[in-house]
Amino acid sequence: MPSVEAKDIFSGHIKEKGLRNTRQREIILDAFLSSKKHITVEDLFNIVKKKHPEIGYATVHRNLKLMCESGLAEEIKIGTSKAKYELKYGHEHHDHLICLNCGTFIEVNDEKIEKLQDKLAEQKDFQPVRHKLEIFGFCNKCR
Amino acid sequence: MPSVEAKDIFSGHIKEKGLRNTRQREIILDAFLSSKKHITVEDLFNIVKKKHPEIGYATVHRNLKLMCESGLAEEIKIGTSKAKYELKYGHEHHDHLICLNCGTFIEVNDEKIEKLQDKLAEQKDFQPVRHKLEIFGFCNKCR
DNA sequence: GTAATAATGATATGCATTATCATTAATATG
DNA sequence: CATATTAATGATAATGCATATCATTATTAC
């Protein structure tokens, strides 16, 4: 059950930082872990709100940020649109193909490209930490 | 003199769209063409303001957008930071190495990576149009 | 020169994100 | 268990940037 491990990452971070476990935090975390990929703060807020209307937007936002800090989640921003969050733990690094028409995200990974990137950085005497590759175009439905 | 050609691209677009040439447009264009790379609206506004304090922020913003539309300039957004604009015409496609410490942009290009990207897209039945590759890390000064 | 209308400049609006702050609640300690 | 400490919450305000609005000005076609 990977979500148990995922939870451990989060609670480990909480403990490490001297933060506290709260009912809201647990609810928001569970909702995030059982949600679909690429969720926005608003999306998650709306899901949480159904069963827990007392939980505020700011709390959802704060906890998504905290999940990113813990390494559990990752924030994705494309252009000006709102930030989306995806589960990072147990989820290999990948890049995105983004449809210019329907906005679909397709996740891809290519070991060769990754290696070439490192090589490229090295040539410029640059120490790479992370990267972001987005390929925009049209998916098979929108061609 | 490449800037003459660059100007032609812009004025061609103006003509094509039935737009008009104005004094402000000319001033903003000239300022952009002689500016450094990766300039923000605010930067350009401040440059223009020195000699032409009557020109407004909105006009600079609108004209930068128009330059992008014409293909002369390109908008670059990294994360949440403000949009930057760079000259696109006469300037090969390239990606960026971005220093996490000092924010420097290093321009890079690798034909192999470009090709692999196309291949990758093809495998997913995706028609690529453009892409954006950003490698974050530390430059030689900030290592 | 005149009419049509695009562009300008000042400012308002929109919108997502983040900050503020009084109140509530979680944890540690005696 | 009671209490103190202080993090977290929830409502809302503030922020920051991009863009829209609108009265006025200026450009282009005729």
Short mmCIF file of C-alpha atoms (C1' of nucleotides) in Angstrom, two decimals:
data_model
loop_
_atom_site.label_atom_id
_atom_site.label_comp_id
_atom_site.label_asym_id
_atom_site.label_seq_id
_atom_site.Cartn_x
_atom_site.Cartn_y
_atom_site.Cartn_z
CA MET A 1 0.00 0.00 0.00
CA PRO A 2 2.04 2.88 -1.26
CA SER A 3 -0.13 5.59 0.27
CA VAL A 4 0.96 4.46 3.72
CA GLU A 5 4.55 5.14 2.77
CA ALA A 6 3.50 8.37 1.18
CA LYS A 7 1.87 9.38 4.41
CA ASP A 8 5.04 8.55 6.27
CA ILE A 9 6.97 10.99 4.14
CA PHE A 10 4.57 13.71 5.04
CA SER A 11 4.33 12.93 8.74
CA GLY A 12 8.10 12.52 8.87
CA HIS A 13 8.47 16.02 7.52
CA ILE A 14 5.93 17.30 10.02
CA LYS A 15 7.79 15.76 12.90
CA GLU A 16 11.15 16.92 11.67
CA LYS A 17 10.02 20.49 11.43
CA GLY A 18 8.28 20.49 14.78
CA LEU A 19 4.89 20.97 13.19
CA ARG A 20 1.62 19.43 14.33
CA ASN A 21 -0.80 16.86 13.09
CA THR A 22 -4.29 18.11 12.66
CA ARG A 23 -7.60 16.71 11.57
CA GLN A 24 -7.66 19.03 8.55
CA ARG A 25 -4.18 18.04 7.52
CA GLU A 26 -5.13 14.37 7.53
CA ILE A 27 -8.30 15.00 5.54
CA ILE A 28 -6.53 17.12 2.94
CA LEU A 29 -3.70 14.62 2.61
CA ASP A 30 -6.11 11.72 2.12
CA ALA A 31 -8.08 13.66 -0.44
CA PHE A 32 -4.92 14.49 -2.34
CA LEU A 33 -3.65 10.93 -2.32
CA SER A 34 -6.89 9.57 -3.71
CA SER A 35 -7.34 12.34 -6.26
CA LYS A 36 -6.49 12.32 -9.90
CA LYS A 37 -3.24 13.70 -11.18
CA HIS A 38 -2.64 17.37 -11.81
CA ILE A 39 -5.05 18.82 -9.35
CA THR A 40 -5.34 22.51 -8.58
CA VAL A 41 -5.82 24.05 -5.14
CA GLU A 42 -9.37 24.87 -6.11
CA ASP A 43 -10.09 21.32 -7.30
CA LEU A 44 -8.84 19.85 -4.06
CA PHE A 45 -10.66 22.46 -2.04
CA ASN A 46 -13.92 21.55 -3.76
CA ILE A 47 -13.41 17.85 -3.12
CA VAL A 48 -12.62 18.42 0.53
CA LYS A 49 -15.50 20.85 0.92
CA LYS A 50 -18.11 18.23 0.09
CA LYS A 51 -17.54 16.26 3.26
CA HIS A 52 -15.88 18.97 5.28
CA PRO A 53 -17.36 22.35 4.45
CA GLU A 54 -15.68 23.91 7.45
CA ILE A 55 -12.21 23.53 5.94
CA GLY A 56 -11.01 26.71 4.27
CA TYR A 57 -9.28 27.40 1.00
CA ALA A 58 -6.19 28.79 2.68
CA THR A 59 -5.72 25.61 4.65
CA VAL A 60 -5.86 23.48 1.54
CA HIS A 61 -3.39 25.80 -0.15
CA ARG A 62 -1.04 25.77 2.80
CA ASN A 63 -1.08 22.03 3.06
CA LEU A 64 -0.42 21.48 -0.62
CA LYS A 65 2.60 23.71 -0.25
CA LEU A 66 3.65 21.70 2.75
CA MET A 67 3.30 18.47 0.79
CA CYS A 68 5.63 19.92 -1.82
CA GLU A 69 8.08 20.89 0.87
CA SER A 70 8.06 17.36 2.21
CA GLY A 71 8.81 15.95 -1.21
CA LEU A 72 5.49 14.19 -1.42
CA ALA A 73 3.98 16.43 -4.05
CA GLU A 74 5.21 18.61 -6.85
CA GLU A 75 3.96 21.89 -8.18
CA ILE A 76 3.56 22.27 -11.92
CA LYS A 77 3.08 25.59 -13.63
CA ILE A 78 2.43 26.03 -17.30
CA GLY A 79 2.50 29.61 -18.48
CA THR A 80 0.02 31.79 -16.65
CA SER A 81 -2.47 29.11 -15.67
CA LYS A 82 -3.03 28.13 -12.09
CA ALA A 83 -0.60 25.83 -10.36
CA LYS A 84 -1.30 22.13 -10.45
CA TYR A 85 -0.07 19.58 -7.99
CA GLU A 86 0.85 15.99 -8.59
CA LEU A 87 2.04 13.15 -6.42
CA LYS A 88 5.79 12.91 -6.63
CA TYR A 89 6.50 10.07 -4.28
CA GLY A 90 6.50 6.66 -5.96
CA HIS A 91 6.16 8.46 -9.24
CA GLU A 92 9.18 8.53 -11.51
CA HIS A 93 10.40 11.80 -12.88
CA HIS A 94 8.74 12.61 -16.16
CA ASP A 95 8.13 15.39 -18.61
CA HIS A 96 4.92 16.53 -20.22
CA LEU A 97 3.41 16.64 -23.66
CA ILE A 98 0.75 19.32 -23.48
CA CYS A 99 -2.04 19.61 -26.01
CA LEU A 100 -2.52 23.17 -27.23
CA ASN A 101 -6.15 22.44 -27.97
CA CYS A 102 -7.58 20.39 -25.12
CA GLY A 103 -4.90 20.92 -22.50
CA THR A 104 -4.33 17.24 -21.83
CA PHE A 105 -1.08 16.30 -20.17
CA ILE A 106 0.71 13.21 -21.38
CA GLU A 107 3.54 12.04 -19.19
CA VAL A 108 6.72 10.89 -20.87
CA ASN A 109 10.21 9.96 -19.97
CA ASP A 110 13.29 9.36 -22.01
CA GLU A 111 16.50 8.26 -20.44
CA LYS A 112 18.55 9.45 -23.39
CA ILE A 113 17.22 12.96 -23.18
CA GLU A 114 17.93 13.05 -19.48
CA LYS A 115 21.51 12.03 -20.05
CA LEU A 116 22.02 14.51 -22.86
CA GLN A 117 20.77 17.24 -20.63
CA ASP A 118 23.36 16.43 -18.01
CA LYS A 119 26.03 16.41 -20.67
CA LEU A 120 24.87 19.74 -22.00
CA ALA A 121 24.98 21.29 -18.54
CA GLU A 122 28.42 19.90 -17.93
CA GLN A 123 29.70 21.49 -21.12
CA LYS A 124 28.64 24.87 -19.76
CA ASP A 125 30.23 24.21 -16.40
CA PHE A 126 26.79 24.14 -14.89
CA GLN A 127 25.67 21.82 -12.11
CA PRO A 128 22.16 20.58 -12.92
CA VAL A 129 19.71 19.97 -10.10
CA ARG A 130 16.40 19.49 -11.81
CA HIS A 131 14.80 20.29 -15.11
CA LYS A 132 11.51 20.87 -16.76
CA LEU A 133 10.69 19.83 -20.29
CA GLU A 134 7.38 20.67 -21.84
CA ILE A 135 6.49 19.80 -25.39
CA PHE A 136 3.48 21.66 -26.73
CA GLY A 137 1.53 20.42 -29.71
CA PHE A 138 -1.55 18.42 -30.59
CA CYS A 139 -2.65 15.09 -29.20
CA ASN A 140 -4.10 12.41 -31.45
CA LYS A 141 -7.67 13.50 -30.73
CA CYS A 142 -7.06 17.14 -31.53
CA ARG A 143 -4.81 16.69 -34.52
CA MET B 1 22.21 45.46 -40.19
CA PRO B 2 19.92 42.89 -38.73
CA SER B 3 17.73 45.32 -36.80
CA VAL B 4 16.43 46.71 -40.08
CA GLU B 5 15.17 43.27 -41.00
CA ALA B 6 13.81 42.85 -37.52
CA LYS B 7 11.90 46.07 -37.94
CA ASP B 8 10.52 44.83 -41.22
CA ILE B 9 9.03 41.83 -39.51
CA PHE B 10 7.24 44.06 -37.09
CA SER B 11 6.04 46.62 -39.62
CA GLY B 12 5.00 43.79 -41.93
CA HIS B 13 2.82 42.39 -39.20
CA ILE B 14 1.39 45.84 -38.53
CA LYS B 15 0.48 46.31 -42.15
CA GLU B 16 -0.93 42.83 -42.50
CA LYS B 17 -3.24 43.29 -39.57
CA GLY B 18 -4.37 46.74 -40.63
CA LEU B 19 -2.76 48.36 -37.60
CA ARG B 20 -1.05 51.73 -37.49
CA ASN B 21 2.44 53.04 -37.03
CA THR B 22 2.85 55.41 -34.16
CA ARG B 23 5.63 57.39 -32.62
CA GLN B 24 5.40 55.36 -29.40
CA ARG B 25 5.52 52.10 -31.25
CA GLU B 26 8.72 53.10 -32.97
CA ILE B 27 10.33 54.27 -29.74
CA ILE B 28 9.40 51.10 -27.88
CA LEU B 29 10.58 48.90 -30.72
CA ASP B 30 13.93 50.67 -30.91
CA ALA B 31 14.38 50.45 -27.18
CA PHE B 32 13.61 46.76 -27.25
CA LEU B 33 15.99 46.05 -30.11
CA SER B 34 18.86 47.78 -28.39
CA SER B 35 18.14 46.34 -24.96
CA LYS B 36 19.75 43.41 -23.29
CA LYS B 37 18.21 39.98 -23.47
CA HIS B 38 15.46 38.86 -21.15
CA ILE B 39 13.86 42.16 -20.43
CA THR B 40 10.65 42.60 -18.47
CA VAL B 41 7.84 45.01 -19.28
CA GLU B 42 8.89 47.08 -16.33
CA ASP B 43 12.55 47.16 -17.42
CA LEU B 44 11.63 48.32 -20.87
CA PHE B 45 9.14 50.81 -19.49
CA ASN B 46 11.85 52.32 -17.30
CA ILE B 47 14.27 52.61 -20.20
CA VAL B 48 11.68 54.24 -22.41
CA LYS B 49 10.53 56.54 -19.62
CA LYS B 50 13.92 58.24 -19.34
CA LYS B 51 13.67 59.91 -22.70
CA HIS B 52 9.94 59.69 -23.14
CA PRO B 53 8.20 60.08 -19.80
CA GLU B 54 4.85 60.53 -21.49
CA ILE B 55 4.75 56.93 -22.69
CA GLY B 56 2.70 54.72 -20.40
CA TYR B 57 3.25 51.28 -18.99
CA ALA B 58 0.23 49.85 -20.76
CA THR B 59 1.56 50.95 -24.11
CA VAL B 60 4.88 49.25 -23.51
CA HIS B 61 3.08 46.12 -22.42
CA ARG B 62 0.78 46.13 -25.43
CA ASN B 63 3.62 46.61 -27.84
CA LEU B 64 5.71 43.84 -26.36
CA LYS B 65 2.73 41.56 -26.83
CA LEU B 66 2.41 42.77 -30.37
CA MET B 67 6.08 42.04 -31.02
CA CYS B 68 5.49 38.51 -29.83
CA GLU B 69 2.51 38.20 -32.12
CA SER B 70 4.62 39.32 -35.05
CA GLY B 71 7.23 36.70 -34.31
CA LEU B 72 9.86 39.27 -33.51
CA ALA B 73 9.95 38.65 -29.79
CA GLU B 74 9.25 35.77 -27.49
CA GLU B 75 7.79 35.69 -24.03
CA ILE B 76 9.56 33.62 -21.42
CA LYS B 77 8.02 32.65 -18.13
CA ILE B 78 9.83 30.83 -15.41
CA GLY B 79 7.69 29.73 -12.52
CA THR B 80 5.88 32.62 -10.88
CA SER B 81 8.26 35.36 -11.86
CA LYS B 82 7.28 38.13 -14.22
CA ALA B 83 7.34 37.54 -17.93
CA LYS B 84 10.53 38.31 -19.76
CA TYR B 85 10.88 39.09 -23.42
CA GLU B 86 13.69 38.27 -25.74
CA LEU B 87 14.41 38.89 -29.40
CA LYS B 88 13.42 35.87 -31.39
CA TYR B 89 14.20 36.99 -34.91
CA GLY B 90 17.74 36.18 -36.01
CA HIS B 91 18.14 34.25 -32.83
CA GLU B 92 18.18 30.47 -33.04
CA HIS B 93 15.89 28.43 -30.87
CA HIS B 94 17.55 27.62 -27.60
CA ASP B 95 16.87 26.38 -24.11
CA HIS B 96 17.94 27.78 -20.80
CA LEU B 97 20.17 26.80 -17.93
CA ILE B 98 18.92 28.80 -14.98
CA CYS B 99 20.99 29.36 -11.88
CA LEU B 100 19.03 28.73 -8.69
CA ASN B 101 21.24 31.14 -6.82
CA CYS B 102 21.86 34.18 -9.00
CA GLY B 103 19.16 33.71 -11.59
CA THR B 104 21.47 33.91 -14.58
CA PHE B 105 20.19 32.48 -17.83
CA ILE B 106 22.61 30.55 -19.99
CA GLU B 107 21.39 29.80 -23.47
CA VAL B 108 22.04 26.37 -24.86
CA ASN B 109 21.07 24.28 -27.80
CA ASP B 110 21.53 20.64 -28.62
CA GLU B 111 20.42 19.23 -31.89
CA LYS B 112 20.32 15.69 -30.52
CA ILE B 113 17.94 16.61 -27.74
CA GLU B 114 15.70 18.37 -30.22
CA LYS B 115 15.53 15.28 -32.37
CA LEU B 116 14.90 12.96 -29.48
CA GLN B 117 12.03 15.15 -28.40
CA ASP B 118 10.38 14.82 -31.77
CA LYS B 119 10.86 11.10 -31.64
CA LEU B 120 9.38 10.94 -28.18
CA ALA B 121 6.32 12.90 -29.25
CA GLU B 122 5.88 10.70 -32.28
CA GLN B 123 5.86 7.61 -30.10
CA LYS B 124 2.91 9.05 -28.22
CA ASP B 125 1.07 9.94 -31.40
CA PHE B 126 1.57 13.57 -30.54
CA GLN B 127 2.32 16.33 -33.01
CA PRO B 128 4.93 18.64 -31.51
CA VAL B 129 4.80 22.35 -32.23
CA ARG B 130 7.22 23.90 -29.81
CA HIS B 131 8.87 23.05 -26.56
CA LYS B 132 10.44 24.52 -23.53
CA LEU B 133 13.37 23.02 -21.71
CA GLU B 134 14.69 24.58 -18.55
CA ILE B 135 17.53 23.11 -16.56
CA PHE B 136 17.84 24.48 -13.07
CA GLY B 137 21.02 24.23 -11.08
CA PHE B 138 24.12 26.20 -10.21
CA CYS B 139 26.39 28.15 -12.51
CA ASN B 140 30.15 28.04 -12.12
CA LYS B 141 30.19 31.19 -9.98
CA CYS B 142 27.55 29.98 -7.57
CA ARG B 143 28.64 26.39 -7.27
"C1'" DG C 1 -9.97 68.25 -44.84
"C1'" DT C 2 -12.88 64.90 -42.93
"C1'" DA C 3 -14.44 60.49 -41.32
"C1'" DA C 4 -13.38 56.21 -39.43
"C1'" DT C 5 -11.15 53.89 -36.14
"C1'" DA C 6 -6.71 52.24 -34.02
"C1'" DA C 7 -3.59 53.65 -30.29
"C1'" DT C 8 -2.59 55.83 -26.25
"C1'" DG C 9 -2.36 56.79 -21.21
"C1'" DA C 10 -4.36 56.59 -16.85
"C1'" DT C 11 -6.55 53.76 -14.15
"C1'" DA C 12 -9.54 49.95 -12.86
"C1'" DT C 13 -10.32 45.15 -12.84
"C1'" DG C 14 -9.35 40.29 -12.65
"C1'" DC C 15 -7.33 36.52 -10.79
"C1'" DA C 16 -4.28 33.50 -8.50
"C1'" DT C 17 -1.28 33.43 -4.66
"C1'" DT C 18 0.19 34.71 -0.31
"C1'" DA C 19 -0.05 37.42 4.09
"C1'" DT C 20 -2.56 38.84 8.22
"C1'" DC C 21 -4.72 38.10 12.49
"C1'" DA C 22 -7.91 36.73 15.94
"C1'" DT C 23 -9.31 32.34 17.45
"C1'" DT C 24 -8.85 27.39 18.06
"C1'" DA C 25 -6.49 23.34 19.05
"C1'" DA C 26 -2.32 20.26 19.43
"C1'" DT C 27 1.66 19.03 22.10
"C1'" DA C 28 4.86 19.32 26.04
"C1'" DT C 29 5.54 19.91 30.77
"C1'" DG C 30 4.76 20.13 35.68
"C1'" DC D 1 -5.02 16.29 34.53
"C1'" DA D 2 -4.26 21.22 34.14
"C1'" DT D 3 -1.87 24.62 32.02
"C1'" DA D 4 1.31 27.02 28.98
"C1'" DT D 5 3.09 27.40 24.58
"C1'" DT D 6 2.63 28.07 20.05
"C1'" DA D 7 1.34 25.97 15.48
"C1'" DA D 8 -2.79 25.70 12.63
"C1'" DT D 9 -6.95 27.25 11.13
"C1'" DG D 10 -10.47 30.09 8.65
"C1'" DA D 11 -11.95 34.34 7.01
"C1'" DT D 12 -10.49 37.89 4.67
"C1'" DA D 13 -7.23 41.38 3.09
"C1'" DA D 14 -3.22 42.40 0.55
"C1'" DT D 15 -0.13 41.62 -3.16
"C1'" DG D 16 1.61 41.27 -7.75
"C1'" DC D 17 1.26 40.91 -12.33
"C1'" DA D 18 -1.32 40.91 -16.44
"C1'" DT D 19 -5.02 42.68 -18.86
"C1'" DA D 20 -9.43 45.39 -19.69
"C1'" DT D 21 -11.73 49.76 -19.90
"C1'" DC D 22 -12.61 54.19 -21.66
"C1'" DA D 23 -12.22 58.93 -22.79
"C1'" DT D 24 -9.06 61.28 -25.63
"C1'" DT D 25 -5.65 61.66 -29.29
"C1'" DA D 26 -3.61 60.58 -33.59
"C1'" DT D 27 -3.21 57.96 -37.89
"C1'" DT D 28 -4.72 56.48 -42.28
"C1'" DA D 29 -7.88 56.20 -46.23
"C1'" DC D 30 -10.79 58.69 -49.04
#
